[in-house]
């Protein structure tokens, strides 16, 4: 017998982790000390923050897209079992980790190992999301014609 959790509680917890991860991204963008800067040195100093801002924007958009897809998927479900909870917990762990490689690539983006670390983190997050997606589709939506139609209309494809 499988145990199930309330979908509202599940979604609320997941939404909070997504929101916290997105918020943590901006913390790594430090305001430079411009108290004694001239106009030209202020501009040069602010230009040096551009890599941090770009890494923030990139990671914010990645997490945002994951959140949108997560919401679309779980909008179609009525309940979740322990396996979904476990896979989702691993996904949330990956998402909560994204601010670390984001800070690293903002600071050391010219170093290939850092770029690879960032890419591997996002790749692992994508893989875990797909495991969650495939499990949920096969467990709860596959074979239910009405659910399959709703799933397809929501922008997801049932085949790769």
XYZ file of C-alpha atoms in Angstrom:
160
model
C 0.000 0.000 0.000
C 1.417 3.346 -1.034
C 1.210 6.331 1.273
C 0.124 9.638 -0.227
C 0.656 13.254 0.781
C -1.636 16.217 0.302
C -0.821 17.891 -2.984
C -1.268 21.353 -1.437
C 1.373 20.708 1.179
C 3.717 19.200 -1.403
C 3.358 22.176 -3.758
C 3.740 24.722 -0.954
C 6.985 23.150 0.225
C 8.345 22.924 -3.323
C 7.356 26.526 -4.132
C 9.157 27.763 -1.026
C 12.389 25.984 -1.967
C 12.219 27.423 -5.483
C 11.608 30.920 -4.073
C 14.436 30.700 -1.555
C 16.892 29.445 -4.198
C 15.921 32.288 -6.529
C 16.389 34.781 -3.703
C 19.774 33.366 -2.712
C 21.042 34.001 -6.242
C 21.006 37.763 -5.796
C 22.842 37.699 -2.459
C 26.104 36.940 -4.245
C 25.932 40.227 -6.155
C 27.822 42.513 -3.824
C 27.417 46.271 -4.033
C 30.914 47.652 -4.616
C 32.294 50.386 -2.401
C 31.883 53.541 -4.466
C 32.121 56.004 -1.591
C 35.304 57.616 -2.920
C 34.931 56.777 -6.592
C 34.951 59.217 -9.435
C 32.446 58.829 -12.241
C 34.874 56.866 -14.406
C 36.054 54.557 -11.613
C 32.430 53.985 -10.585
C 31.571 52.911 -14.128
C 34.616 50.617 -14.286
C 33.770 49.109 -10.921
C 30.153 48.539 -11.930
C 31.280 46.928 -15.189
C 33.140 44.348 -13.095
C 29.798 43.276 -11.588
C 28.387 42.365 -15.026
C 29.530 38.687 -14.865
C 27.733 38.315 -11.519
C 24.592 39.916 -12.920
C 24.653 37.723 -16.028
C 25.109 34.546 -13.984
C 22.249 35.688 -11.729
C 19.954 36.291 -14.714
C 20.848 32.946 -16.296
C 20.291 30.931 -13.124
C 17.133 32.857 -12.232
C 15.669 32.031 -15.634
C 16.714 28.363 -15.362
C 15.104 28.007 -11.933
C 12.080 29.967 -13.161
C 11.559 27.615 -16.100
C 11.938 24.602 -13.805
C 9.354 26.114 -11.460
C 6.918 26.751 -14.318
C 7.299 23.171 -15.567
C 7.031 21.786 -12.034
C 3.781 23.701 -11.493
C 2.361 22.591 -14.843
C 3.149 18.951 -14.094
C 1.705 18.908 -10.599
C -1.353 20.866 -11.650
C -2.367 17.701 -13.487
C -1.942 15.377 -10.498
C -4.373 14.767 -7.668
C -1.925 13.113 -5.258
C 1.727 12.169 -4.852
C 3.278 9.019 -3.452
C 6.502 8.435 -1.543
C 8.521 7.889 -4.732
C 7.415 11.255 -6.147
C 8.256 12.876 -2.802
C 11.722 11.326 -2.808
C 12.543 12.245 -6.406
C 11.163 15.742 -5.802
C 13.320 16.105 -2.698
C 16.422 15.296 -4.770
C 15.266 17.846 -7.368
C 14.808 20.492 -4.672
C 18.281 19.698 -3.325
C 19.718 20.328 -6.802
C 17.772 23.572 -7.145
C 18.839 24.789 -3.710
C 22.458 24.098 -4.729
C 22.325 26.236 -7.912
C 23.266 29.506 -6.107
C 26.711 28.060 -5.271
C 27.906 27.353 -8.833
C 26.175 30.574 -9.915
C 28.370 32.540 -7.496
C 31.429 30.602 -8.662
C 30.805 31.274 -12.345
C 30.099 34.941 -11.622
C 33.478 35.236 -9.938
C 35.595 32.798 -11.965
C 33.670 32.400 -15.226
C 36.826 32.432 -17.327
C 38.031 29.168 -15.749
C 36.954 26.062 -17.666
C 36.526 23.849 -14.555
C 34.113 26.394 -13.069
C 32.092 26.548 -16.299
C 32.003 22.739 -16.372
C 30.925 22.645 -12.709
C 28.086 25.065 -13.455
C 27.040 23.083 -16.533
C 27.161 19.765 -14.677
C 25.037 21.188 -11.879
C 22.376 22.361 -14.327
C 22.594 19.078 -16.255
C 22.122 17.001 -13.110
C 19.166 19.183 -12.143
C 17.623 18.621 -15.578
C 18.172 14.873 -15.359
C 16.507 14.678 -11.953
C 13.581 16.773 -13.202
C 13.144 14.392 -16.142
C 13.209 11.372 -13.829
C 10.433 13.044 -11.822
C 8.505 13.909 -14.975
C 8.715 10.419 -16.461
C 7.811 8.732 -13.187
C 4.797 10.994 -12.613
C 3.576 10.620 -16.187
C 3.898 6.833 -16.178
C 2.474 6.431 -12.678
C -0.431 8.872 -12.808
C -1.107 10.092 -16.337
C -0.170 7.335 -18.787
C -3.221 5.418 -19.928
C -5.713 7.974 -18.671
C -6.983 9.428 -21.947
C -8.427 12.557 -20.346
C -5.200 13.151 -18.416
C -3.098 12.502 -21.530
C -5.055 15.162 -23.435
C -4.694 17.669 -20.589
C -0.991 16.836 -20.313
C -0.475 17.399 -24.038
C -2.458 20.653 -23.984
C -0.321 21.951 -21.117
C 2.670 21.978 -23.458
C 4.265 18.697 -22.472
C 4.934 15.887 -24.852
C 4.497 12.301 -23.748
C 7.296 11.070 -26.011
C 10.850 12.160 -26.581
